[in-house]
Short mmCIF file of C-alpha atoms and ligand atoms in Angstrom, two decimals:
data_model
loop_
_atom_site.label_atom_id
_atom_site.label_comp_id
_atom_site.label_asym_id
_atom_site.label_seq_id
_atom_site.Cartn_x
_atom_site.Cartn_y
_atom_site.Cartn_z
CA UNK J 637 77.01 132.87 286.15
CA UNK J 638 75.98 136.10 284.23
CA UNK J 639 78.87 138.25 282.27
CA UNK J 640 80.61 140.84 283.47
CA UNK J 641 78.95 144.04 282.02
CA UNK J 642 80.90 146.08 279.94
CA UNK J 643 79.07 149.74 280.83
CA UNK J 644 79.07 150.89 283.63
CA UNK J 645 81.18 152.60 286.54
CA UNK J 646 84.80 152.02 287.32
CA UNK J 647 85.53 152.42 290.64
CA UNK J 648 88.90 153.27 291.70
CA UNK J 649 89.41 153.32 295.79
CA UNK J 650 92.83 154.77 296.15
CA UNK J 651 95.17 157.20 294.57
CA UNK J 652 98.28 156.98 295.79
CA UNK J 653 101.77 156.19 293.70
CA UNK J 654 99.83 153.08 291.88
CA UNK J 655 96.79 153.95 291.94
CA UNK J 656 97.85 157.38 290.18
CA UNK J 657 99.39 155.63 287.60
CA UNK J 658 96.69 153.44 286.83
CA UNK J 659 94.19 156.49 286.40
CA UNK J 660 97.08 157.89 283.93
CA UNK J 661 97.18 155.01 281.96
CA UNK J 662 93.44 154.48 281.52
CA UNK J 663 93.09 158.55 280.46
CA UNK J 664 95.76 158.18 278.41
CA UNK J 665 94.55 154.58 276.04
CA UNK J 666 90.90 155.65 276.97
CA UNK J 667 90.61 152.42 278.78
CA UNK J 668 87.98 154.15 281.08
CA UNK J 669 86.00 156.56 279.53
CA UNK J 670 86.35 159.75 282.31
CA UNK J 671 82.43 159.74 282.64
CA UNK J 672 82.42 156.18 283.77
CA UNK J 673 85.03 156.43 286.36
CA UNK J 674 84.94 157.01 290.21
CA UNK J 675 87.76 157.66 292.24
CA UNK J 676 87.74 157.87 295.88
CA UNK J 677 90.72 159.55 297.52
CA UNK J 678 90.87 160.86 300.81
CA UNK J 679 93.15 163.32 299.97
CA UNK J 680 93.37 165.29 296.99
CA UNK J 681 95.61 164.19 294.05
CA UNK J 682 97.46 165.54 291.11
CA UNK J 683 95.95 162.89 288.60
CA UNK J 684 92.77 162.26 290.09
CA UNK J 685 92.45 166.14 289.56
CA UNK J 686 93.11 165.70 285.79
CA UNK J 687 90.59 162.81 285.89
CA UNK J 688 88.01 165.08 287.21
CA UNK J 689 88.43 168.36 284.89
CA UNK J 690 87.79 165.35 281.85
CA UNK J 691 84.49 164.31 283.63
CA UNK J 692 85.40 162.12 286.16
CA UNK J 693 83.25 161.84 289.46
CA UNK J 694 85.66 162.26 292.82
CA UNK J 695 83.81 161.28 295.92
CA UNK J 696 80.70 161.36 294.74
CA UNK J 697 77.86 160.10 297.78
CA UNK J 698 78.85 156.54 298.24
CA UNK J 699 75.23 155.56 296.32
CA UNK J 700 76.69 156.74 292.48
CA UNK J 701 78.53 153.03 293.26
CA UNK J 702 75.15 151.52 292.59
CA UNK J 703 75.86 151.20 289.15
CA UNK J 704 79.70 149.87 289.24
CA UNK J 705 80.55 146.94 286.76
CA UNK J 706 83.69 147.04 288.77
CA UNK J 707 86.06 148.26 291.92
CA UNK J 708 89.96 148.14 292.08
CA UNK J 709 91.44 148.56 294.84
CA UNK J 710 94.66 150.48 295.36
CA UNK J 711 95.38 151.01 299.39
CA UNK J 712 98.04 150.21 301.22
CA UNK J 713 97.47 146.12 302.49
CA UNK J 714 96.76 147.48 305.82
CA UNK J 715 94.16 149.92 304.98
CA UNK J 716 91.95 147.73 302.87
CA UNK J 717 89.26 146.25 305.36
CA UNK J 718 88.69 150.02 306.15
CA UNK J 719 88.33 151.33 302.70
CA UNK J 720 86.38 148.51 301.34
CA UNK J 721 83.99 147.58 304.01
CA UNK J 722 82.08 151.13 303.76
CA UNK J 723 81.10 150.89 299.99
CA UNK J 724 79.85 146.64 300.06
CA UNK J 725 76.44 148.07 300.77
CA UNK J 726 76.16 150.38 297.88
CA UNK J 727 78.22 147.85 295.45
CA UNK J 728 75.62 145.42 292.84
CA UNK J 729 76.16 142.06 294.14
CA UNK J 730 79.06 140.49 291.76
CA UNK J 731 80.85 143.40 290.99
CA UNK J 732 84.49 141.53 290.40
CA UNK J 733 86.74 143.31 293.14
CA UNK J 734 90.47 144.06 291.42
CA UNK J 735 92.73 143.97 294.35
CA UNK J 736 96.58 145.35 293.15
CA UNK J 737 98.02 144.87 296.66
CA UNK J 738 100.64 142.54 297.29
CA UNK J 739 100.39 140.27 300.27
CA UNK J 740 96.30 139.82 300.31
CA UNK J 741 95.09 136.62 299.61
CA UNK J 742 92.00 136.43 297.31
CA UNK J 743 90.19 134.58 299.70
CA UNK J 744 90.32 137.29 302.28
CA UNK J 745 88.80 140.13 300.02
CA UNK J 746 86.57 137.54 298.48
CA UNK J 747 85.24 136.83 302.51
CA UNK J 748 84.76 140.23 303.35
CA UNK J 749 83.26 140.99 299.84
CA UNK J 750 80.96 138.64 298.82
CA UNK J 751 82.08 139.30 295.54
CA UNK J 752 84.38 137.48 293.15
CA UNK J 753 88.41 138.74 293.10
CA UNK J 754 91.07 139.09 290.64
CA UNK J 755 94.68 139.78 291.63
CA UNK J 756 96.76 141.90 289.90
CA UNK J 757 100.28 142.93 290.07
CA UNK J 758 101.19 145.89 288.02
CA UNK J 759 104.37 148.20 287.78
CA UNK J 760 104.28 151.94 287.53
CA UNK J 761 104.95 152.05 283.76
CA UNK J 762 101.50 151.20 283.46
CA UNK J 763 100.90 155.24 283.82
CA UNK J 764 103.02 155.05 280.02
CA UNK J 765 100.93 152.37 278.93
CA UNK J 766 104.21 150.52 279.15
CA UNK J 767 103.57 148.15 282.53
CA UNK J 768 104.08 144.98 282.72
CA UNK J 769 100.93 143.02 285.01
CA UNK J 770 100.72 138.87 286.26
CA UNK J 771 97.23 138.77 287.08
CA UNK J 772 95.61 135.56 288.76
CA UNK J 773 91.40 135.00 289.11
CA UNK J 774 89.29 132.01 290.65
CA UNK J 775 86.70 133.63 288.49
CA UNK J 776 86.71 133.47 284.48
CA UNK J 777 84.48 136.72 284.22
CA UNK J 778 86.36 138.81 287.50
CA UNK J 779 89.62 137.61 285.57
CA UNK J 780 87.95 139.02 282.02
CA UNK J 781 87.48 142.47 283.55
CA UNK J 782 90.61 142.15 284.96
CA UNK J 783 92.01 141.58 280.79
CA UNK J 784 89.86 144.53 279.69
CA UNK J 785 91.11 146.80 282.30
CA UNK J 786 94.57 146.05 282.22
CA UNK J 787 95.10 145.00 278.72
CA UNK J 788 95.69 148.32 277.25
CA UNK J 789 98.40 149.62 279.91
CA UNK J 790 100.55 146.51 280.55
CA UNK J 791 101.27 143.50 279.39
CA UNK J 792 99.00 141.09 281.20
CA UNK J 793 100.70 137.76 282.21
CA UNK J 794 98.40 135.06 283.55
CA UNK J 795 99.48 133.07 286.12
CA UNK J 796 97.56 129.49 287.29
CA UNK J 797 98.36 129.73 290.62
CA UNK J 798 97.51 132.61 293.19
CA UNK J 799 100.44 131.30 295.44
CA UNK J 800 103.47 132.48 291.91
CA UNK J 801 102.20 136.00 292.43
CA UNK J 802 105.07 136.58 294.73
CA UNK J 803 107.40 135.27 292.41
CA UNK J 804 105.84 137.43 289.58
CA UNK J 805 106.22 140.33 292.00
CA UNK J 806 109.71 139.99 292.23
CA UNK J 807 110.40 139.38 288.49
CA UNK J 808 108.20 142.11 287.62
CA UNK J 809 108.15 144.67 290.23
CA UNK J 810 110.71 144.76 291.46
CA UNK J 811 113.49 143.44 288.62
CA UNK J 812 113.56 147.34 287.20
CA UNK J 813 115.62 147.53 290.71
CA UNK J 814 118.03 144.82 290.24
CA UNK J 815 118.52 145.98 286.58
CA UNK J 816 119.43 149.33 287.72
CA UNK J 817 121.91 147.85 290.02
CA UNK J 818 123.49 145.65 288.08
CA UNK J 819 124.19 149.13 285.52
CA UNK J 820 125.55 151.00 288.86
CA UNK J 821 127.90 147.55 289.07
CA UNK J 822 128.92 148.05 285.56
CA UNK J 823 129.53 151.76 285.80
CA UNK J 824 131.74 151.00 288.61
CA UNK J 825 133.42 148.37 287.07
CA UNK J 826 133.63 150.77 283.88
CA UNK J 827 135.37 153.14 286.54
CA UNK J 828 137.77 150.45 287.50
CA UNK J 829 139.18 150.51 283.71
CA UNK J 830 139.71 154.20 283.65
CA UNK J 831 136.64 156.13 283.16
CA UNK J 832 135.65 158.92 284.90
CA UNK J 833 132.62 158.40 287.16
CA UNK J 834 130.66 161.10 285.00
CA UNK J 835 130.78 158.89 282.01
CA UNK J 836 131.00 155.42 283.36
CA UNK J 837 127.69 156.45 284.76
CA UNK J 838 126.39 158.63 281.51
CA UNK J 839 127.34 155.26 279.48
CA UNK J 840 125.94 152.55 282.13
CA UNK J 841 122.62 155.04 281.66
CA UNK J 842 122.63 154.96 278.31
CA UNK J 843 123.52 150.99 277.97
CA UNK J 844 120.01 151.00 280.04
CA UNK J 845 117.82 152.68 277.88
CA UNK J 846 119.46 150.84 274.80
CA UNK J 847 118.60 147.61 276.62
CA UNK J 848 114.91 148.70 277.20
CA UNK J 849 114.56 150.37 273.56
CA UNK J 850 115.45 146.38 272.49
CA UNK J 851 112.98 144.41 274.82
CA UNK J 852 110.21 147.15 273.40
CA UNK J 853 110.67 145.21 270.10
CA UNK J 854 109.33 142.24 271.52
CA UNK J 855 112.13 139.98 270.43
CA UNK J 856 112.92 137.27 272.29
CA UNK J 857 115.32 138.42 275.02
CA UNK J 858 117.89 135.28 273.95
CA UNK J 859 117.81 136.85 270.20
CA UNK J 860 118.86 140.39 271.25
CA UNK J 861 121.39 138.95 273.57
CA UNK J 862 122.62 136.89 270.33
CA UNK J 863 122.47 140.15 268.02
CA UNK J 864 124.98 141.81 270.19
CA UNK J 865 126.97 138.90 271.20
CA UNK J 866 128.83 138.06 268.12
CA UNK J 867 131.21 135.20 268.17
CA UNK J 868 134.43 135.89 269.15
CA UNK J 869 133.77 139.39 269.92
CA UNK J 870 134.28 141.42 272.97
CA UNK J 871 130.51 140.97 274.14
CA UNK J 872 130.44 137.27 274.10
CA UNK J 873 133.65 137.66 276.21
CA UNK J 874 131.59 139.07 279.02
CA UNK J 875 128.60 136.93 278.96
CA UNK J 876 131.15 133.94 278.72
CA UNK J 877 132.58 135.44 281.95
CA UNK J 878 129.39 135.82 283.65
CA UNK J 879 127.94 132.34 283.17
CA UNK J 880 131.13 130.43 283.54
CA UNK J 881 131.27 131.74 286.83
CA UNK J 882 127.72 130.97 287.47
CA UNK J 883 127.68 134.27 289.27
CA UNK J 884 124.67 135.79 286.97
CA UNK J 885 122.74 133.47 288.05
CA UNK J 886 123.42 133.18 291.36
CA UNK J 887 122.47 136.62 291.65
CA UNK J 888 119.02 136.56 289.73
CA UNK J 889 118.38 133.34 291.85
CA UNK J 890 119.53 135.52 295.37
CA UNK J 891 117.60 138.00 294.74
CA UNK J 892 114.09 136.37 293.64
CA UNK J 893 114.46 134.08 295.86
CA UNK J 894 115.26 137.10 298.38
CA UNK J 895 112.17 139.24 297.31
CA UNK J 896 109.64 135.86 297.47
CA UNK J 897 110.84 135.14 300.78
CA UNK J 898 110.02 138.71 302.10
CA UNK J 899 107.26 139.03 300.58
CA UNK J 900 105.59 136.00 302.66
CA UNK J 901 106.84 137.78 305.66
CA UNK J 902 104.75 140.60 304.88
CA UNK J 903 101.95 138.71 304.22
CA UNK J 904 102.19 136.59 307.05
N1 LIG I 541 103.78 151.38 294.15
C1 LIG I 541 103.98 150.29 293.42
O1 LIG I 541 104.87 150.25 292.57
C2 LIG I 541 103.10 149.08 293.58
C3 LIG I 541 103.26 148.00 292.67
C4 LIG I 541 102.40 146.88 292.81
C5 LIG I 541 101.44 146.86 293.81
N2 LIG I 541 101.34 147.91 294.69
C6 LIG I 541 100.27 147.84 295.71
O2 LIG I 541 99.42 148.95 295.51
C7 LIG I 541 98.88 149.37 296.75
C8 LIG I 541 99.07 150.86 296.88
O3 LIG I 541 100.45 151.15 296.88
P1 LIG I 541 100.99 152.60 296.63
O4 LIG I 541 102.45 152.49 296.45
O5 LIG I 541 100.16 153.27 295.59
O6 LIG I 541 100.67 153.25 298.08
P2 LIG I 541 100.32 154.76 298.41
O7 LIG I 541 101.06 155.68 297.50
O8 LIG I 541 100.49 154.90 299.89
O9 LIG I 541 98.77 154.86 298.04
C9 LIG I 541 97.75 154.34 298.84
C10 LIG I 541 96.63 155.32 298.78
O10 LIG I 541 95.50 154.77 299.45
C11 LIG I 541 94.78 155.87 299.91
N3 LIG I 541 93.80 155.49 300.91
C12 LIG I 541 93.98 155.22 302.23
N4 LIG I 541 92.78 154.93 302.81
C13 LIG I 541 91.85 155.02 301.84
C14 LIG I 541 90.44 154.86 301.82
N5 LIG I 541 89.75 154.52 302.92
N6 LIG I 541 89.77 155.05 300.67
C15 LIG I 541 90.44 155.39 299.54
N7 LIG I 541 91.78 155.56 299.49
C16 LIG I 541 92.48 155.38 300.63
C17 LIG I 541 95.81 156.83 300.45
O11 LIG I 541 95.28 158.13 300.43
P3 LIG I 541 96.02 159.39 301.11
O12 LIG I 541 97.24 159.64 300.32
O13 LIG I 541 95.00 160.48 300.99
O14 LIG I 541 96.30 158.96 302.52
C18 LIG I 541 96.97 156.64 299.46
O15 LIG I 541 97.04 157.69 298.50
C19 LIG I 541 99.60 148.59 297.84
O16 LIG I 541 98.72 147.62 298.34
C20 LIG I 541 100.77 147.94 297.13
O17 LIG I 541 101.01 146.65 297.64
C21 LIG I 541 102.12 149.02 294.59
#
């Protein structure tokens, strides 16, 4: 097997609300250089706009993919036979093929392709170089180019198994959801105690972004659950409440399980 080149074209086939952000992020860390990157779009788009004013090629003839060292592919799951088939031709023969959909096996692209494939399953943050991404490869060098082009804009969790990206999905992806939620619960139970809905919701917000300016530290969730929950105090009342019940996790449980379970349904 020969290595992954590290020079060449980036091809990005899609730039929608993900693909967008992944163009931001790579600008941004300089990821991508804007001279090695091609972005195909069949409509014009804000960022890959920017991308193209710093150098970038936008639907260039579909011969400029002759020298790709790699393609990612950002389309909706239903569009992807369509966008992909059209540029195998023009594509060196084991170009790793970075699919971020959700719901399309490996195997499938990999058929189609000819070409090793690495899953990856970012969020939106990655646009702030603050995503979080499970990625999963049959292929140590597809997975590698996966690393390098992912490893500056999230923070890349391997999985061993193709068949947990659904479960990473639903931790990941879609979690920022259920957080927000659960502060929309706690605003109205704020409410409940007397506070107007202005600043139940003002201080639920701002309980949010406290929460998030923690888990940027790095520290172990459990230790800035303990640096807040002193013993005795009114904190470690709640969280007493919570798990006694069982309720908080019953609801993490619910809704994982929830998101998992659709997410197979998609994918048939
Ligand atoms: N959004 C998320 O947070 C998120 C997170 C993880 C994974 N994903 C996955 O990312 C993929 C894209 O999702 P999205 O939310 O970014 O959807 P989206 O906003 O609808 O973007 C999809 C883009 O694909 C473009 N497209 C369609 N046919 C194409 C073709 N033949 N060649 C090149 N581009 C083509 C569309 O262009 P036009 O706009 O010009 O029609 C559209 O902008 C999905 O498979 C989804 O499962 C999304």
């Amino acid at each position: 097997m020969t290595d992954t080149p590290s020079t060449g074209a980036v091809v990005l086939v899609g730039c929608g609300r993900l693909g967008s952000a992944i163009l931001e992020g790579w600008l941004a860390t300089g990821t991508v250089a804007p001279a090695d990157l091609i972005i195909l779009t069949p409509s014009e788009k804000p960022a890959a706009e920017t991308a193209r004013e710093r150098g970038a090629s936008v639907n260039p003839p579909v011969d400029a993919l002759s020298g790709a060292r790699a393609l990612v592919l950002a389309v909706k799951p239903a569009k992807w036979r369509e966008a992909l088939a059209p540029l195998l031709a023009a594509l060196p023969s084991g170009t790793p093929i970075i699919s971020v959909m959700a719901g399309v096996s490996a195997d499938d692209i990999a058929v189609l392709s000819e070409r090793p494939v690495t899953r990856v399953m970012p969020t939106t943050a990655v646009a702030q170089a603050r995503g979080v991404a499970a990625l999963w490869s049959a292929d140590n060098n597809a997975r590698e180019t996966g690393r390098r082009l992912f490893g500056a804009i999230a923070d890349v969790v391997d999985l061993d198994r193709e068949a947990l990206m659904d479960a990473a999905t639903a931790v990941a992806g879609s979690a920022p959801a259920f957080i927000y939620a659960f502060a929309q619960a706690l605003a109205r139970a704020g409410e409940r105690q007397g506070l107007s809905s202005e600043a139940a919701r003002r201080l639920a917000r701002g309980a949010l972004r406290s929460a998030g300016a923690g888990a940027e530290t790095g520290a172990p969730l459990a230790d800035l659950v303990a640096r807040i929950a002193s013993p005795g105090g009114t904190t470690r009342a709640g969280l007493d409440a919570m798990e006694s019940a069982g309720d908080l996790d019953r609801a993490a449980e619910a809704a994982v399980d929830a998101a998992v379970e659709q997410a197979r349904a998609i994918s048939g």
